[in-house]
Amino acid sequence: MTELVDSTNSSESYTMTESAVPNISAGDGPLKMTTRNVDVFYGDKQAINGVSIDVTMDNVTAFIGPSGCGKSTFLRCLNRMNDTIPIAKVTGEITLEGEDIYAAKMDVVQLRARVGMVFQKPNPFPKSIYDNIAYGPRIHGLATSKDELDNIVETSLQRAGLWREVQDRLQDSGTALSGGQQQRLCIARAIAVDPEVILMDEPCSALDPIATAKIEELIHELRGKYAIVIVTHNMQQAARVSQRTAFFHLGTLVEYGVTSDIFTNPTQEKTRDYITGRYG
Amino acid sequence: MTGSILFLLIIVLGGIAWFFGRVKATRFSATNPKRGTVHSLPNYHGWYVALWAIGPALLFLVIWNIASPALITDAALASPAAEQLPQGQFARGAILAEARSIASGEQVRAFNPLSQSMVEPYKAAISYYQMIGMVAALLLVFACGVFAWLRIKPELRARTKIERVTMMTLLLASLIATITTVGIFASLIFESARFFSMVSPIDFLFGMEWNPKAVAGPRGETGFGAIPLFWGTVFIGAIIAMIVAIPLGLMSAIYLTQYAPPNFRAWMKPILEVLAGVPTVVYGYFAALTVAPALRDFAVSIGISGASSESALAAGVVMGIMIIPFVSSMADDSIAAVPSAMRDGSLAMGATKSETIKKVLIPAALPGVVGGVLLAVSRAIGETMIVVMAAGLAANMTANPFSSVTTVTTQIVQLLTGDQEFDSPKTLAAFALGLVLFIVTLLLNLIALRVVKKYREAYE
């Protein structure tokens, strides 16, 4: 993996090479995050093998692949959530706005404020809806007055499309909401700290189809305001919500490109087999 | 033949019955090898016969042992020697008891010559009834064993029956524990009722003066005001001990669950739990001989008047240390029970570890922690050895931790040690105190268990 395409000047290189090295560029739009040769080890086991990929501001990027392919593991590298697993070791380079996020001087706490995350299962804190949203702004000191905090809470809930449903019961517990509402609450919570990137780890896998549709609609609306990376095992979902798709298999990045190309005209046989449902 | 030999004999006969039952069953199993024609394996038939042989005979022996003393006494009294006995119930009882213990070989020589004359009738009665019991038991073994053996047929559901016997045995074991608790509670209530017929419950529960030696006489009792004891108990067990145990236990639980490297945790946690296994008497002399004098000297050196060498603080601090493992293991469990999604959610918001612990983990684990603390309090207020050795006997109403206070448990020990008459209010007061303690710890345990359970449900 040494012949990497330089991401900064490869904005229109969608002509797929036939080599095993997948295209890593996201194409158009300002670059937000880049990864180069990222390996992840859990103890002796290698979970991610030399993944290089670019994430842009304007596109929703989807990571797809069969279970255990490492897509979630890789996602968790992007905000260093793998740090919470003592045996996990990450090598290679990951940058946010050109800054190496694994550098010694990088403040993980600040990084996670800039790269928010939404988890597979909705995980609202057992606090009121208001306190759930206010949690991040409070710990980061984003609001200097109660009015300002109220304002952040309202804006975040509006952006997450939850405001109208909960505006009259902000003091109710966040865990009392339905699953889909809880997940939108978690998205609102992530938005409240004004991140640059939002990582979503299979955000709809615990939701029913109607709640899923609402989340997908929300992702469309948030596009452009935040760089969004979504992991999904649902290929239709990737096709619906994303503009760029990366296909992972056994810890390696097999193919990366414009979503419609990946789904209609994949260059790699593995990708074609996966999206036509031959395995997965 | 003594009881234990008879018992062994019955067991041996049971073994023989097992063997015969098994042999008979093996024979028809061999002739009916097809599955389903013989309901149970030969082993089950063996046990079936053995249990029939042993069970009724042992049950009979138990009943006989309870019933026969009365029969023996009646027989002895019917003898001519009994006519010289005094009529007084008390003297008569003493003589009979002495004669009986000589007859059964527990005592060598009589103090009362009248007893000596009763020994022979007693001996005769005892051997007569023992013989009846033995013969009847052995007859039962044979009768029931043969009855069961005759019933062994291929279609006998021995396996099902053994299953039922197993279940009944387990039920019996659990009933014994439960019934004992009920019995203890009943005896507490009964004795307390006797106490409260002499001392008004209001004087007892709300009286401010505890001095049970100052008994004025029947129906005019004073000095049974238990408030100073309740205060001492709460002061040591629920205030001082908890001021020590809650922060230390909680913080050690947080460190062990959230910060400690796995190998450090692996040997730190067992060491902490060893604290719970130290005998309380060891804590007691640690409190009395090391902590209390040190605290007294400290108090004197900073000029606190009334510092006693048996201080509430010494007992409370040591009790707090004893309680640490309870608080920490409950807190450990409830923090570990908070889903890791909560923790990840907070960390992913850019919260630091300690912010996550303070704002998410502790609030979420709080009900479990509270439950643990309540259990610890109920353990602390029932704790006896430390306070007996270190807290003192003076029933003071004071908030000064350097002075001496006394607790409910200490006073129970005081009231019941030494020779006591079991119908004076002074002794019966111990039962009333025990009842109060029992009710309070029971309520604390119930509340704690409910709190913990409710909280567990919230996450499952």
Tab-separated table of N, CA and C in Angstrom, chain B residues 401-457:
chain	number	residue	atom	x	y	z
B	401	PRO	N	-18.182	13.129	69.392
B	401	PRO	CA	-17.702	11.808	68.992
B	401	PRO	C	-16.600	11.278	69.898
B	402	PHE	N	-15.984	12.150	70.714
B	402	PHE	CA	-14.900	11.672	71.566
B	402	PHE	C	-15.415	11.138	72.887
B	403	SER	N	-16.714	11.330	73.157
B	403	SER	CA	-17.204	10.811	74.425
B	403	SER	C	-17.791	9.428	74.205
B	404	SER	N	-18.110	8.789	75.327
B	404	SER	CA	-18.553	7.409	75.257
B	404	SER	C	-20.067	7.351	75.061
B	405	VAL	N	-20.520	6.518	74.150
B	405	VAL	CA	-21.954	6.253	74.009
B	405	VAL	C	-22.135	4.746	74.020
B	406	THR	N	-23.376	4.324	74.132
B	406	THR	CA	-23.610	2.882	74.116
B	406	THR	C	-24.647	2.558	73.059
B	407	THR	N	-24.703	1.301	72.637
B	407	THR	CA	-25.618	0.941	71.553
B	407	THR	C	-26.580	-0.144	72.010
B	408	VAL	N	-27.570	-0.374	71.194
B	408	VAL	CA	-28.566	-1.404	71.484
B	408	VAL	C	-27.893	-2.752	71.692
B	409	THR	N	-26.996	-3.112	70.779
B	409	THR	CA	-26.378	-4.443	70.872
B	409	THR	C	-25.520	-4.564	72.125
B	410	THR	N	-24.772	-3.506	72.449
B	410	THR	CA	-23.943	-3.547	73.658
B	410	THR	C	-24.809	-3.803	74.883
B	411	GLN	N	-25.943	-3.111	74.942
B	411	GLN	CA	-26.801	-3.249	76.108
B	411	GLN	C	-27.438	-4.627	76.167
B	412	ILE	N	-27.760	-5.192	75.014
B	412	ILE	CA	-28.319	-6.553	75.034
B	412	ILE	C	-27.300	-7.500	75.651
B	413	VAL	N	-26.035	-7.362	75.238
B	413	VAL	CA	-24.981	-8.201	75.805
B	413	VAL	C	-24.901	-7.989	77.311
B	414	GLN	N	-24.943	-6.722	77.734
B	414	GLN	CA	-24.854	-6.414	79.154
B	414	GLN	C	-26.001	-7.033	79.937
B	415	LEU	N	-27.216	-6.946	79.349
B	415	LEU	CA	-28.388	-7.418	80.073
B	415	LEU	C	-28.413	-8.930	80.196
B	416	LEU	N	-27.831	-9.612	79.236
B	416	LEU	CA	-27.983	-11.069	79.208
B	416	LEU	C	-26.752	-11.833	79.687
B	417	THR	N	-25.619	-11.160	79.888
B	417	THR	CA	-24.464	-11.924	80.378
B	417	THR	C	-24.527	-12.012	81.890
B	418	GLY	N	-23.993	-13.081	82.390
B	418	GLY	CA	-24.033	-13.314	83.835
B	418	GLY	C	-25.320	-14.008	84.224
B	419	ASP	N	-25.496	-14.258	85.507
B	419	ASP	CA	-26.703	-14.947	85.975
B	419	ASP	C	-27.874	-13.987	85.946
B	420	GLN	N	-28.927	-14.408	85.347
B	420	GLN	CA	-30.082	-13.526	85.232
B	420	GLN	C	-31.348	-14.321	85.495
B	421	GLU	N	-32.329	-13.633	86.032
B	421	GLU	CA	-33.645	-14.264	86.108
B	421	GLU	C	-34.398	-13.890	84.839
B	422	PHE	N	-35.076	-14.883	84.288
B	422	PHE	CA	-35.690	-14.592	83.000
B	422	PHE	C	-37.099	-14.032	83.108
B	423	ASP	N	-37.448	-13.507	84.295
B	423	ASP	CA	-38.750	-12.860	84.346
B	423	ASP	C	-38.652	-11.454	84.906
B	424	SER	N	-37.410	-10.944	85.040
B	424	SER	CA	-37.297	-9.551	85.487
B	424	SER	C	-37.308	-8.644	84.260
B	425	PRO	N	-37.872	-7.447	84.417
B	425	PRO	CA	-37.930	-6.533	83.260
B	425	PRO	C	-36.534	-6.223	82.725
B	426	LYS	N	-35.531	-6.273	83.596
B	426	LYS	CA	-34.181	-5.963	83.160
B	426	LYS	C	-33.731	-6.940	82.073
B	427	THR	N	-34.009	-8.216	82.287
B	427	THR	CA	-33.613	-9.210	81.294
B	427	THR	C	-34.510	-9.153	80.075
B	428	LEU	N	-35.807	-9.003	80.350
B	428	LEU	CA	-36.750	-8.986	79.223
B	428	LEU	C	-36.517	-7.779	78.324
B	429	ALA	N	-35.948	-6.716	78.893
B	429	ALA	CA	-35.668	-5.528	78.077
B	429	ALA	C	-34.774	-5.899	76.892
B	430	ALA	N	-33.900	-6.887	77.103
B	430	ALA	CA	-33.017	-7.309	76.015
B	430	ALA	C	-33.825	-7.791	74.821
B	431	PHE	N	-34.931	-8.494	75.107
B	431	PHE	CA	-35.749	-8.991	73.991
B	431	PHE	C	-36.445	-7.843	73.274
B	432	ALA	N	-36.891	-6.865	74.070
B	432	ALA	CA	-37.545	-5.709	73.443
B	432	ALA	C	-36.545	-4.967	72.557
B	433	LEU	N	-35.328	-4.803	73.064
B	433	LEU	CA	-34.297	-4.144	72.248
B	433	LEU	C	-34.010	-4.961	70.996
B	434	GLY	N	-33.930	-6.281	71.194
B	434	GLY	CA	-33.681	-7.168	70.049
B	434	GLY	C	-34.783	-7.046	69.015
B	435	LEU	N	-36.022	-6.942	69.500
B	435	LEU	CA	-37.153	-6.829	68.576
B	435	LEU	C	-37.050	-5.541	67.758
B	436	VAL	N	-36.735	-4.442	68.455
B	436	VAL	CA	-36.611	-3.164	67.738
B	436	VAL	C	-35.507	-3.270	66.679
B	437	LEU	N	-34.387	-3.832	67.086
B	437	LEU	CA	-33.257	-3.974	66.162
B	437	LEU	C	-33.636	-4.841	64.966
B	438	PHE	N	-34.325	-5.933	65.274
B	438	PHE	CA	-34.747	-6.862	64.222
B	438	PHE	C	-35.652	-6.145	63.223
B	439	ILE	N	-36.633	-5.407	63.745
B	439	ILE	CA	-37.583	-4.734	62.851
B	439	ILE	C	-36.863	-3.688	61.997
B	440	VAL	N	-35.973	-2.930	62.637
B	440	VAL	CA	-35.282	-1.878	61.884
B	440	VAL	C	-34.395	-2.479	60.784
B	441	THR	N	-33.615	-3.506	61.121
B	441	THR	CA	-32.742	-4.078	60.087
B	441	THR	C	-33.569	-4.761	59.009
B	442	LEU	N	-34.683	-5.393	59.416
B	442	LEU	CA	-35.548	-6.030	58.419
B	442	LEU	C	-36.079	-4.993	57.429
B	443	LEU	N	-36.555	-3.859	57.976
B	443	LEU	CA	-37.089	-2.815	57.095
B	443	LEU	C	-35.987	-2.277	56.174
B	444	LEU	N	-34.818	-2.035	56.760
B	444	LEU	CA	-33.711	-1.526	55.938
B	444	LEU	C	-33.386	-2.500	54.807
B	445	ASN	N	-33.355	-3.792	55.149
B	445	ASN	CA	-33.043	-4.782	54.118
B	445	ASN	C	-34.111	-4.815	53.037
B	446	LEU	N	-35.383	-4.765	53.467
B	446	LEU	CA	-36.472	-4.803	52.489
B	446	LEU	C	-36.382	-3.612	51.541
B	447	ILE	N	-36.181	-2.421	52.138
B	447	ILE	CA	-36.114	-1.218	51.297
B	447	ILE	C	-34.918	-1.333	50.352
B	448	ALA	N	-33.785	-1.757	50.906
B	448	ALA	CA	-32.573	-1.840	50.088
B	448	ALA	C	-32.770	-2.807	48.927
B	449	LEU	N	-33.350	-3.973	49.223
B	449	LEU	CA	-33.531	-4.962	48.160
B	449	LEU	C	-34.490	-4.449	47.095
B	450	ARG	N	-35.534	-3.750	47.551
B	450	ARG	CA	-36.499	-3.210	46.601
B	450	ARG	C	-35.852	-2.160	45.696
B	451	VAL	N	-35.066	-1.281	46.321
B	451	VAL	CA	-34.395	-0.233	45.550
B	451	VAL	C	-33.473	-0.866	44.509
B	452	VAL	N	-32.699	-1.856	44.944
B	452	VAL	CA	-31.744	-2.483	44.029
B	452	VAL	C	-32.486	-3.181	42.895
B	453	LYS	N	-33.584	-3.873	43.233
B	453	LYS	CA	-34.310	-4.638	42.232
B	453	LYS	C	-34.943	-3.716	41.191
B	454	LYS	N	-35.551	-2.651	41.672
B	454	LYS	CA	-36.212	-1.715	40.776
B	454	LYS	C	-35.213	-1.150	39.770
B	455	TYR	N	-34.032	-0.870	40.313
B	455	TYR	CA	-33.005	-0.272	39.480
B	455	TYR	C	-32.505	-1.269	38.436
B	456	ARG	N	-32.366	-2.536	38.857
B	456	ARG	CA	-31.921	-3.563	37.918
B	456	ARG	C	-32.895	-3.682	36.742
B	457	GLU	N	-34.209	-3.634	37.075
B	457	GLU	CA	-35.225	-3.773	36.032
B	457	GLU	C	-35.109	-2.668	34.994
